[in-house]
CSV table of C-alpha atoms in Angstrom, one decimal:
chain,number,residue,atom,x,y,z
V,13,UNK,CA,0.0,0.0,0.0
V,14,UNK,CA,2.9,2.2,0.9
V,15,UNK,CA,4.6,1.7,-2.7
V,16,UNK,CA,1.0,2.3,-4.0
V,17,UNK,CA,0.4,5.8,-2.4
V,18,UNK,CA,4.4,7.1,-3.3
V,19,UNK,CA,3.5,5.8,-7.2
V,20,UNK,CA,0.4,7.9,-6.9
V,21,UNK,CA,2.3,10.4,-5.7
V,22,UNK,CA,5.2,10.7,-8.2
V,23,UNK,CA,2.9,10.9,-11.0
V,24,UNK,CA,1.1,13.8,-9.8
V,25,UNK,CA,3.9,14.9,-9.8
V,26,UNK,CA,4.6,14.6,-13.5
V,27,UNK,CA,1.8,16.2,-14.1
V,28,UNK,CA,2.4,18.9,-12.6
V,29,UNK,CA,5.8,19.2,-13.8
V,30,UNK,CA,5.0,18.4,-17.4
V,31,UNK,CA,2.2,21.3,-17.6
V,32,UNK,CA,4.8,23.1,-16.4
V,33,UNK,CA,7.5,22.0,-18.7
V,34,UNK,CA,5.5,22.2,-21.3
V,35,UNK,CA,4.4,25.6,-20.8
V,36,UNK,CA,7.6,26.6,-21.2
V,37,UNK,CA,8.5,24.9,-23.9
V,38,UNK,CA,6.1,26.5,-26.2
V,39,UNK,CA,6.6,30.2,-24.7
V,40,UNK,CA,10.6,30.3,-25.0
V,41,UNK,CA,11.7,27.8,-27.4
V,42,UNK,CA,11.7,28.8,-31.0
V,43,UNK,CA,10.1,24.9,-32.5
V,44,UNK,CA,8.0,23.7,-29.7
V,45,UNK,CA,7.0,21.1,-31.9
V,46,UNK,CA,10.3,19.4,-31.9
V,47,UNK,CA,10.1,19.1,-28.1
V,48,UNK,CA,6.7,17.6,-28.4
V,49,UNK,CA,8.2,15.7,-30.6
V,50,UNK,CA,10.9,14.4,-28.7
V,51,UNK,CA,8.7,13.7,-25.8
V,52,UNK,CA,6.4,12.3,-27.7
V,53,UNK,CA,9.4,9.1,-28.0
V,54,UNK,CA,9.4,8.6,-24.3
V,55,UNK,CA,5.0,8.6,-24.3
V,56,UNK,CA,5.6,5.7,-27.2
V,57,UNK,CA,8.0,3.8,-25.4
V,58,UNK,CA,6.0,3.5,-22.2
V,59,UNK,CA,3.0,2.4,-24.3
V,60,UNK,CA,5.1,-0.3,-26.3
V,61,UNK,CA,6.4,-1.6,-22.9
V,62,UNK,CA,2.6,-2.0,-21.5
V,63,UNK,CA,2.0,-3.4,-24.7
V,64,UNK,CA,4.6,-6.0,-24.6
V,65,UNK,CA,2.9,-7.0,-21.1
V,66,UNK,CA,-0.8,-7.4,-22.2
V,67,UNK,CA,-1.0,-10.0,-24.4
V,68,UNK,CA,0.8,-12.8,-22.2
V,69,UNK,CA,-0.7,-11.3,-18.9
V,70,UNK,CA,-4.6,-11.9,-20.5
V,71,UNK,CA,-3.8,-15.1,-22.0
V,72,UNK,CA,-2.0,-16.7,-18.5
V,73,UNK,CA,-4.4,-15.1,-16.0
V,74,UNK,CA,-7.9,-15.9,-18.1
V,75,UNK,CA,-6.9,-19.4,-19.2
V,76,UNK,CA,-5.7,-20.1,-15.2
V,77,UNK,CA,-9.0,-18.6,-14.1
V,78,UNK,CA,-11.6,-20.3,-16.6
V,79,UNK,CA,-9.2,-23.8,-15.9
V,80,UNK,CA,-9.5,-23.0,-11.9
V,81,UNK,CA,-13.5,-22.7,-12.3
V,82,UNK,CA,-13.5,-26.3,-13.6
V,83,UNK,CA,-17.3,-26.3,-14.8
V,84,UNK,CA,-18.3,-25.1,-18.0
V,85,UNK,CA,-21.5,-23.9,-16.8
V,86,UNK,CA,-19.9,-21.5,-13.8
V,87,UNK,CA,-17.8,-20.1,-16.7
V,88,UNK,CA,-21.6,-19.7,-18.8
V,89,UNK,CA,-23.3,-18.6,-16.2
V,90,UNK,CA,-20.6,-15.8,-15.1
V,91,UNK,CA,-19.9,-14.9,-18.3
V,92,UNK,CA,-23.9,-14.7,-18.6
V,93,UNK,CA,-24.3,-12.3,-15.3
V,94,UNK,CA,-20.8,-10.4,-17.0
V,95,UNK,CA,-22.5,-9.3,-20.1
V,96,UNK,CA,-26.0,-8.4,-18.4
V,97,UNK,CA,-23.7,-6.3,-16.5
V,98,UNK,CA,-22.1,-4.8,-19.1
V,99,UNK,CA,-25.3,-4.2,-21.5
V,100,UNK,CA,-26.9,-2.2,-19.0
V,101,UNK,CA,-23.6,-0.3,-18.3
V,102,UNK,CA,-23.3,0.8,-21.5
V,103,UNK,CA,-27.5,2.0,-22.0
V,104,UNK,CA,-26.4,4.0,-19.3
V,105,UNK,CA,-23.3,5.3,-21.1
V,106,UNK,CA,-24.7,6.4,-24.2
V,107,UNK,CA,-27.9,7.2,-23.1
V,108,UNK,CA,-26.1,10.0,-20.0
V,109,UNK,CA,-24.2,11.3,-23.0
V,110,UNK,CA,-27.3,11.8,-25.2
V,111,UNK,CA,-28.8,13.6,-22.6
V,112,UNK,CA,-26.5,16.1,-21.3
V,113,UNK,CA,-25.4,17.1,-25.3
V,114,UNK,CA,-29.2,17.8,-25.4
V,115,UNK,CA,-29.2,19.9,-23.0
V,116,UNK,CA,-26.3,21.8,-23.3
V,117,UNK,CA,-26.0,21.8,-26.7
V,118,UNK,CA,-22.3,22.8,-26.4
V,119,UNK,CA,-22.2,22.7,-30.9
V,120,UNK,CA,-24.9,26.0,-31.0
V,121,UNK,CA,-21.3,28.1,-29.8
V,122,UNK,CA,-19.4,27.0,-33.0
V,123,UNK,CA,-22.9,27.5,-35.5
V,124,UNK,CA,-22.0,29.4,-38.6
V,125,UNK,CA,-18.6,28.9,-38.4
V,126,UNK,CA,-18.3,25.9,-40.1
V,127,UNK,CA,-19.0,26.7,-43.4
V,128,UNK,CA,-15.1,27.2,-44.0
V,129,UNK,CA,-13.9,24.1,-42.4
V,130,UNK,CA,-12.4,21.7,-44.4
V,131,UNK,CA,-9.6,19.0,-44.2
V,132,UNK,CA,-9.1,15.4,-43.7
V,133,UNK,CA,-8.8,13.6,-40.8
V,134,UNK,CA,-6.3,10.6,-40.4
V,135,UNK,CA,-8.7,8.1,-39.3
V,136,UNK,CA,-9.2,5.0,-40.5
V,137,UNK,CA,-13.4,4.7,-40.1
V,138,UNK,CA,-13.4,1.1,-42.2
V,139,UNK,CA,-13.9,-2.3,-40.0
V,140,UNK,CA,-16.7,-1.0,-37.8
V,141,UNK,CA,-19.8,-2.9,-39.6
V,142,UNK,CA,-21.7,-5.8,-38.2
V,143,UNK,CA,-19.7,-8.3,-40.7
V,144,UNK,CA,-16.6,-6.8,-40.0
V,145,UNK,CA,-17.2,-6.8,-36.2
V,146,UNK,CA,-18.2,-10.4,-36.2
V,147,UNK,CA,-15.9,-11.9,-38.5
V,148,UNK,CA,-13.3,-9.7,-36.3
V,149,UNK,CA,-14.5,-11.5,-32.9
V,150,UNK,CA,-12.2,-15.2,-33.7
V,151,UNK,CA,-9.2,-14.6,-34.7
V,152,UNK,CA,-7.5,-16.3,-38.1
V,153,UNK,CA,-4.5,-17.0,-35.7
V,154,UNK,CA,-4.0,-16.2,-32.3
V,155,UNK,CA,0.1,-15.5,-32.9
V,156,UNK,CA,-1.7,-13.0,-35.2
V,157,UNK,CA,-3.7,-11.5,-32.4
V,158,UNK,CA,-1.3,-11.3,-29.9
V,159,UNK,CA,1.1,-9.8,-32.3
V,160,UNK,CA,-1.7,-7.0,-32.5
V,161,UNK,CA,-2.9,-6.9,-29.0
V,162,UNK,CA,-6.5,-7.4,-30.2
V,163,UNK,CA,-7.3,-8.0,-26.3
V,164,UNK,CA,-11.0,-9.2,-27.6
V,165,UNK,CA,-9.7,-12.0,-30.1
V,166,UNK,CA,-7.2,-13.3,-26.9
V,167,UNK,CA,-10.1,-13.5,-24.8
V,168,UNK,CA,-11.9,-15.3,-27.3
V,169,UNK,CA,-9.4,-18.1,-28.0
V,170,UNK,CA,-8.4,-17.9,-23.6
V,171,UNK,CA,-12.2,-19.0,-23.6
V,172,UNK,CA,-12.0,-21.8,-25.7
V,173,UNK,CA,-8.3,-23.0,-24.3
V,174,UNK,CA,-9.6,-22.6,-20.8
V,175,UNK,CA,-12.0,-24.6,-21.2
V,176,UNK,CA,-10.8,-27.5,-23.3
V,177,UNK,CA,-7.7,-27.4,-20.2
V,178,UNK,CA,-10.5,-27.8,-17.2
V,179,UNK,CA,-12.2,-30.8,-19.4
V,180,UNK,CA,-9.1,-32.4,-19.9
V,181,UNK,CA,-8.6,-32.2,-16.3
V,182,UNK,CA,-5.6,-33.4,-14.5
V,183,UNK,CA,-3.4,-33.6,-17.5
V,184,UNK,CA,-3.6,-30.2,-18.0
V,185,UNK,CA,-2.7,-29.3,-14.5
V,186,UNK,CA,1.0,-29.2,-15.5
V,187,UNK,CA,0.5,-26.8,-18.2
V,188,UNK,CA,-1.9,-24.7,-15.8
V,189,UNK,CA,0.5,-24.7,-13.1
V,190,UNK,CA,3.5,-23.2,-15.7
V,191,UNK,CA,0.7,-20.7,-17.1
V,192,UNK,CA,0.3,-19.6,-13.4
V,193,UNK,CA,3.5,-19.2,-13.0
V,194,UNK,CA,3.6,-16.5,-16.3
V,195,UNK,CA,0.9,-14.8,-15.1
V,196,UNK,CA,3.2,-14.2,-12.0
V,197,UNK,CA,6.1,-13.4,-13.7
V,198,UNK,CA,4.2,-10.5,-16.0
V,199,UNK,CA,2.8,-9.2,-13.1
V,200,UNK,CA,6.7,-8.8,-11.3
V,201,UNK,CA,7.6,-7.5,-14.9
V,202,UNK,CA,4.4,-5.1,-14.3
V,203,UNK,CA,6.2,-4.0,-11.5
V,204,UNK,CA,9.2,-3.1,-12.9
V,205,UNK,CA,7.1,-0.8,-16.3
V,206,UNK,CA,5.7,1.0,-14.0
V,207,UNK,CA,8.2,2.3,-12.1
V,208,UNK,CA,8.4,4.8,-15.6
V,209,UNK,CA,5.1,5.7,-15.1
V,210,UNK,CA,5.5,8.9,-13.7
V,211,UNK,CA,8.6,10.2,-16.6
V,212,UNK,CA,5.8,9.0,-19.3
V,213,UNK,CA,2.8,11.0,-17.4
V,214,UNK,CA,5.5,14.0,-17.9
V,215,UNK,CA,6.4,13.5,-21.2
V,216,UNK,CA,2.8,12.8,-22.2
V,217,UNK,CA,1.7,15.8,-21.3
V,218,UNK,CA,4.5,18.5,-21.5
V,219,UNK,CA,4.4,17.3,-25.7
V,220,UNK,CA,0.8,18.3,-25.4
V,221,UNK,CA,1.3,21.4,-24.0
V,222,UNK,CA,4.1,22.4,-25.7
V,223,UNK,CA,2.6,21.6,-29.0
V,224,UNK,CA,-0.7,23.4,-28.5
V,225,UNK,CA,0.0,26.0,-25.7
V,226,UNK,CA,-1.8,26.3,-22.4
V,227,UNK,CA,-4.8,27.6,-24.8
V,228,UNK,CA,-5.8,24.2,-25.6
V,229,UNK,CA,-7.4,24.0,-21.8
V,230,UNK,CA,-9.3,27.0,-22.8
V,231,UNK,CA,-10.1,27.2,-26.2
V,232,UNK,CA,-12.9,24.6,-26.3
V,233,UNK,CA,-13.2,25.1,-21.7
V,234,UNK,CA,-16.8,25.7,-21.9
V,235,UNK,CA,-17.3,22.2,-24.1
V,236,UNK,CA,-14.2,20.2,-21.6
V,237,UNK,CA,-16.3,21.5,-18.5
V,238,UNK,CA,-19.4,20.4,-19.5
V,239,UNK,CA,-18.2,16.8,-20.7
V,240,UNK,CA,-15.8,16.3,-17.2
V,241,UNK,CA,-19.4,17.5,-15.3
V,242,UNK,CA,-20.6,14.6,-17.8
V,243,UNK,CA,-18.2,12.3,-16.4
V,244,UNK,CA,-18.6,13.8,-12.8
V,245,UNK,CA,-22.2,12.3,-13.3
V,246,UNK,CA,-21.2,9.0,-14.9
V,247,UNK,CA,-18.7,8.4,-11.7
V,248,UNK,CA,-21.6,8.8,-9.5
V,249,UNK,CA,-23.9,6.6,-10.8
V,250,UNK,CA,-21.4,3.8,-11.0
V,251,UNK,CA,-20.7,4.5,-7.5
V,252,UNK,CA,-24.2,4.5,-6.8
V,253,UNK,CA,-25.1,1.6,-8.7
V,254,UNK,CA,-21.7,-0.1,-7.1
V,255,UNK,CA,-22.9,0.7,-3.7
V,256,UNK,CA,-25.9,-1.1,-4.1
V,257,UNK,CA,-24.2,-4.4,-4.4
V,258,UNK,CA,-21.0,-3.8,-2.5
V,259,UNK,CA,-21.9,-1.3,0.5
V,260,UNK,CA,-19.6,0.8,2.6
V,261,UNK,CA,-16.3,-1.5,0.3
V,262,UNK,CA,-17.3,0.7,-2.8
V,263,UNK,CA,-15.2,3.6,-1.0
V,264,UNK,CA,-12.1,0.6,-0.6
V,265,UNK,CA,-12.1,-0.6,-4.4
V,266,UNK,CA,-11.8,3.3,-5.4
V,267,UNK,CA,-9.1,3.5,-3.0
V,268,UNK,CA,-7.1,0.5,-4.8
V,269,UNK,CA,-8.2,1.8,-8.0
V,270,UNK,CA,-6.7,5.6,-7.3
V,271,UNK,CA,-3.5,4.4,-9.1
V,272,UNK,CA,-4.4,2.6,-12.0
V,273,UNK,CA,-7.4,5.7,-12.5
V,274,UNK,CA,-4.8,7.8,-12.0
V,275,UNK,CA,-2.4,6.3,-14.5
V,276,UNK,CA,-4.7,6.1,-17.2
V,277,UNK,CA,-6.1,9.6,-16.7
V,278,UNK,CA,-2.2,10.6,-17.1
V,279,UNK,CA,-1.7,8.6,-20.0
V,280,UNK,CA,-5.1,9.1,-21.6
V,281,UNK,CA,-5.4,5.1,-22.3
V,282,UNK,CA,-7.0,2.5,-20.7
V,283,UNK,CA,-4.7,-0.3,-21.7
V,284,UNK,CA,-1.9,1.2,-19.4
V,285,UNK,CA,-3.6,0.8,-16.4
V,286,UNK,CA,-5.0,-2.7,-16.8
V,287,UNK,CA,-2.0,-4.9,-14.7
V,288,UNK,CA,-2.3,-2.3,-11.8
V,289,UNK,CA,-6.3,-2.7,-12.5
V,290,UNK,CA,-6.0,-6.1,-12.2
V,291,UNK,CA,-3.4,-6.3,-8.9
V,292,UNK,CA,-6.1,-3.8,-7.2
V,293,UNK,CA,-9.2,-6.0,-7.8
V,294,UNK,CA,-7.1,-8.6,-6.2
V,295,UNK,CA,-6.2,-6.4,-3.0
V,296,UNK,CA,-9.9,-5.5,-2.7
V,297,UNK,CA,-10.5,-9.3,-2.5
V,298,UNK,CA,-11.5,-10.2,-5.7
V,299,UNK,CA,-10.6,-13.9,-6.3
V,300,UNK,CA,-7.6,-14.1,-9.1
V,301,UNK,CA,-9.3,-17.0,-11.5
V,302,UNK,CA,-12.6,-14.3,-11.6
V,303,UNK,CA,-10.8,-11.1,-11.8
V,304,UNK,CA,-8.3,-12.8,-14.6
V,305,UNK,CA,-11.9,-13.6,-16.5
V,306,UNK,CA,-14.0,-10.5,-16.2
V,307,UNK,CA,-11.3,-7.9,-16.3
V,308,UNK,CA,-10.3,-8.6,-20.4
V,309,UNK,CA,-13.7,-9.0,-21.2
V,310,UNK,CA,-14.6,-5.6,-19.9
V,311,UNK,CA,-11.4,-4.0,-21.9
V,312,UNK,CA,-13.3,-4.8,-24.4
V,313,UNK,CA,-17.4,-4.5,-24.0
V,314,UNK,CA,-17.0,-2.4,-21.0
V,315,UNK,CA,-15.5,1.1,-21.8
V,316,UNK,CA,-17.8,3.0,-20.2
V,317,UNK,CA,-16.3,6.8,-20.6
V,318,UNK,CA,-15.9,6.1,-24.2
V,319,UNK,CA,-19.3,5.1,-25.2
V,320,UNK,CA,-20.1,8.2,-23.1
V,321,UNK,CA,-18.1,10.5,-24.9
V,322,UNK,CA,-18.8,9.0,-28.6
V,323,UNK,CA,-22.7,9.6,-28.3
V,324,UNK,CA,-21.6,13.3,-26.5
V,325,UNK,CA,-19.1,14.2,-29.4
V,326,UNK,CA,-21.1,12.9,-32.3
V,327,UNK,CA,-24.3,14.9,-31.5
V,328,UNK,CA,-21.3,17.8,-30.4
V,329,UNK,CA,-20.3,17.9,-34.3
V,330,UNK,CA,-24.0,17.6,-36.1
V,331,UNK,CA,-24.6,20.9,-33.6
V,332,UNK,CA,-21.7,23.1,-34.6
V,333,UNK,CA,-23.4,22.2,-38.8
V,334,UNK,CA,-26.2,23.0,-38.0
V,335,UNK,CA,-27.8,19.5,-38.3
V,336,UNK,CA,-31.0,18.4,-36.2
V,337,UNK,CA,-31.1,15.1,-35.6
V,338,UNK,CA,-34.6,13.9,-34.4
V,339,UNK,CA,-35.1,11.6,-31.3
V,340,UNK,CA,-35.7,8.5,-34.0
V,341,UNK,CA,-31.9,9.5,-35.6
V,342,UNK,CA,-30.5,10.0,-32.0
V,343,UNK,CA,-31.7,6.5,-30.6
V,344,UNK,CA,-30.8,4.9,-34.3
V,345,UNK,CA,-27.1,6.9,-33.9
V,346,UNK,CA,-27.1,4.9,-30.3
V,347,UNK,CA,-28.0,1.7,-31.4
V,348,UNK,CA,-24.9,1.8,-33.7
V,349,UNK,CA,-22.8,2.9,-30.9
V,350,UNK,CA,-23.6,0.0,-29.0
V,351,UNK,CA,-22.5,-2.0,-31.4
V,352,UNK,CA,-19.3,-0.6,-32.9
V,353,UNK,CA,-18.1,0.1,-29.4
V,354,UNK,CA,-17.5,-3.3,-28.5
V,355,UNK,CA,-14.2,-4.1,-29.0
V,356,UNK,CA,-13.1,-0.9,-28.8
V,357,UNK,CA,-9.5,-0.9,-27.9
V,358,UNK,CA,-8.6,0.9,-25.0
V,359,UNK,CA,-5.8,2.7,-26.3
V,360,UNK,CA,-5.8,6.6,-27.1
V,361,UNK,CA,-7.4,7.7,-30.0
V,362,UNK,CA,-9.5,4.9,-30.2
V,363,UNK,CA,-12.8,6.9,-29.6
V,364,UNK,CA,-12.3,9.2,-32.4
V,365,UNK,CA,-12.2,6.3,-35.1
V,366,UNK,CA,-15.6,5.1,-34.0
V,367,UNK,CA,-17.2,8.5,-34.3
V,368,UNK,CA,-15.6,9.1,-37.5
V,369,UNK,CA,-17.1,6.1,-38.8
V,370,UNK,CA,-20.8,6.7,-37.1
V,371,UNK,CA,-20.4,10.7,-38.8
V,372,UNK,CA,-20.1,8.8,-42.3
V,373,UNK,CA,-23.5,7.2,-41.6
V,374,UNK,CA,-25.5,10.1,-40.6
V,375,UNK,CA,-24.5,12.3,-42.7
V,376,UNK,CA,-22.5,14.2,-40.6
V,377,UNK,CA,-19.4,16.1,-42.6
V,378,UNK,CA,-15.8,14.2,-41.1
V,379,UNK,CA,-14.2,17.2,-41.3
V,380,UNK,CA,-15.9,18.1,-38.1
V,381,UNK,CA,-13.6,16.0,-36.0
V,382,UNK,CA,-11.0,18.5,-36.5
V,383,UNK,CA,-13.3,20.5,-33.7
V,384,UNK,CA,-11.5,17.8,-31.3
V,385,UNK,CA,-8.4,16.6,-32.4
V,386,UNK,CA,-6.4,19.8,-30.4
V,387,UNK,CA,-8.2,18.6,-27.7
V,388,UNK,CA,-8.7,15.2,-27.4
V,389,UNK,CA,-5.8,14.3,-25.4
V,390,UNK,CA,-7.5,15.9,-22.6
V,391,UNK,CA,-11.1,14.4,-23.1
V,392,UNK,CA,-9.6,11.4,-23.7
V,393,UNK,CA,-7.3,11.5,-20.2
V,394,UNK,CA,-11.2,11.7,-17.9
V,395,UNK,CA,-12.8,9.0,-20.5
V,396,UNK,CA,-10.0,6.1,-19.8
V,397,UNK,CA,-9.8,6.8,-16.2
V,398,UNK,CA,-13.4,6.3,-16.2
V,399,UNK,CA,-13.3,3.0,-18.2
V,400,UNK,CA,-10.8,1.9,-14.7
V,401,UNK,CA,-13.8,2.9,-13.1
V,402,UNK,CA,-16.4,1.4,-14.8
V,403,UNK,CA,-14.6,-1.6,-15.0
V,404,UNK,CA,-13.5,-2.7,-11.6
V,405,UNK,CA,-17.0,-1.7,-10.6
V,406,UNK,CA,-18.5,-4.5,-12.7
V,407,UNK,CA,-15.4,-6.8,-11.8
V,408,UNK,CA,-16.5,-6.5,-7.9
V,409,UNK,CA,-19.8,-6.3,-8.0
V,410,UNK,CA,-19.4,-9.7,-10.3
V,411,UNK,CA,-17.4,-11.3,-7.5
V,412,UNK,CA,-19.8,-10.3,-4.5
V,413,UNK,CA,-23.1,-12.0,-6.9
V,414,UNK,CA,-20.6,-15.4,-7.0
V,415,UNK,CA,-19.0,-15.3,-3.4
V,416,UNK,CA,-15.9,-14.9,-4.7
V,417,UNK,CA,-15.3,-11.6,-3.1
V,418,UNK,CA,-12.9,-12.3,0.3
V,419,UNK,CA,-14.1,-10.6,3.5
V,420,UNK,CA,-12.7,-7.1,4.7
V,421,UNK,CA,-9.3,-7.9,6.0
V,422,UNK,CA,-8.7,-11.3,4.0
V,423,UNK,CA,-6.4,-11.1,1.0
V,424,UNK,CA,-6.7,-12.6,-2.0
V,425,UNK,CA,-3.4,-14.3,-2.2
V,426,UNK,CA,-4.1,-16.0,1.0
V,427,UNK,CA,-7.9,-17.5,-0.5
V,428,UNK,CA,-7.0,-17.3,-4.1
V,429,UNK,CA,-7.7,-21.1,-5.7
């Protein structure tokens, strides 16, 4: 807990330091940009590194968990209560989005100043249809998909190997017991990533500011303020919904999951935060073989700040044209965002090639994205610390339905099985 709270620490204090670096930086250097640049190495390296860790840490700790449960129909029927979960998450998502761009209508500001824009944005929007989404879900080789880090093909493929090694039964328990053992090792190697954390929460954001100038934080404020009051509200009902189920221990998960939140708001991406995700669920009490099966899952049907922001942004854009889009188009627009959501990675950036691909179907000119590209960084840092959120919410509250949450005071490396 101690090494916990002086991580936490440390990268506040890159943040601090890299707005304040970065300020700098753009007021007395003559090419900013080449400092963003440059930082913009040490941002990439950090990624690569947690990148290098996901693939092996999903496959060791799902396969070890769906093995552990032993009987297919525990794995059906918490998968089952998983993606109930999840499904009514992400209503709630979209729909809190919907309502608050409604109401603020934060696009009237920019209306009649559009006319002018034009420009291409660097987006791939192809691969988002039903067909594509489908024939995305099994991968054509999983060497292929770890390669990629496609964290929703792994799953996929842990599911079936799980499985297959908890029929086999005891002559599988060698190769279970070795997989273990990775899933240890990755998380020591975990260890040793993040102690970078805090230089790549510096560089991260002193490139940003640099590049674009403390304006960026107030250029578009009005539109930031009222989507982080957006997320504000989104926090709150998962902590209502969470206290439901969990009680008075709702207040201890969001305790464990200060660091990972904190890393991934730093880092604007998910991904980055999903070991220390994971090693927090299991302080909490969560037991490993159902934290090592929900968790991945939720990376990728669970991203609950960006299916927020994607139904806030889109209806942002169609405001700033001029474009009304009835209650029929809105719940239509929704529907599609429930779909080519899923399997969203949780990576930065990821958002924006969803919306550009739901603008294309409404009718909605792409060139409007350039309204968010200066600052999407920024948006992007409160929606992936609120897809920690959303997920070790449904992770607990998962574990407390199955009695697989220990008791205040037990830890899960004691009861783990």
């Amino acid at each position: 807990m101690q090494k916990q709270s002086r991580l936490t620490t440390y990268i506040l204090v890159g943040l601090a330091l890299g707005i304040f670096a970065g300020y700098l930086a753009n007021v007395n250097m003559a090419k900013p940009v080449e400092f963003a640049d440059y930082m913009a190495l040490i941002t990439t390296l950090f990624l690569r590194l947690i990148k290098m860790i996901i693939a092996p840490l999903v496959f060791s700790t799902l396969v070890c968990g769906i093995a552990k449960m032993g009987d297919a129909s525990e794995v059906g029927r918490i998968g089952l209560k998983t993606l109930g979960w999840f499904f009514v998450a992400s209503v709630m998502s979209l729909s809190l989005g919907l309502v608050l761009v409604n109401i603020f209508r934060p696009g009237d500001a920019l209306l009649g100043h559009m006319a002018a824009t034009t420009g291409k944005v660097d987006l791939v929007t192809s691969g988002l249809t039903l067909k594509e989404f489908v024939t995305h879900l099994v991968p054509s080789s999983i060497v292929d998909g770890m390669a990629k880090n496609e964290i929703l093909q792994i799953v996929i493929f842990s599911l079936f190997f799980g499985s297959a090694a908890a029929a086999v039964g005891d002559k599988a328990k060698v190769m279970i017991d070795a997989l273990d053992g990775v899933a240890h090792v990755m998380l020591k190697v975990t260890g040793y990533v993040m102690q970078f954390a805090p230089i790549a929460v510096f560089a991260a954001v002193s490139g940003v500011i640099a590049k674009n100038g403390l304006g960026v934080l107030s250029t578009y404020g009005v539109f930031m303020a009222e989507f982080y009051f957006g997320i504000a509200m989104l926090w709150l009902l998962l902590i209502i919904v969470g206290f439901l189920f969990l009680k008075g221990r709702i207040f201890s998960l969001l305790r464990e999951l200060r660091s990972p939140t904190l890393l991934a708001f730093s880092t604007a991406s998910s991904e980055a935060a999903y070991p220390k995700t994971l090693e927090g669920l299991e302080r909490f009490g969560v037991r490993n073989r159902l934290a090592a099966f929900v968790l991945p899952i939720g990376y990728s049907f669970n991203l609950d700040g960006s299916m927020m922001y994607c139904t806030f942004a889109t209806v942002f854009i169609a405001q700033a044209y001029g474009i009304e889009m009835s209650l029929g188009q809105q719940m239509t627009m929704m529907m599609v965002l429930m779909l080519t959501s899923k399997g969203m990675a949780g990576v930065p950036r990821a958002s924006l090639v969803v919306i550009a691909a739901t603008l294309g179907q409404f009718n909605i000119p792409e060139a409007g994205m350039l309204l968010l590209l200066g600052i999407d960084h920024f948006l992007d840092m409160a929606r992936s610390a609120t897809n920690v959120i959303g997920n070790g919410v449904a992770t607990a509250v998962v574990a407390k339905w199955e009695g697989e949450l220990a008791a205040p005071g037990e830890t899960d490396m004691v009861r783990a099985r």
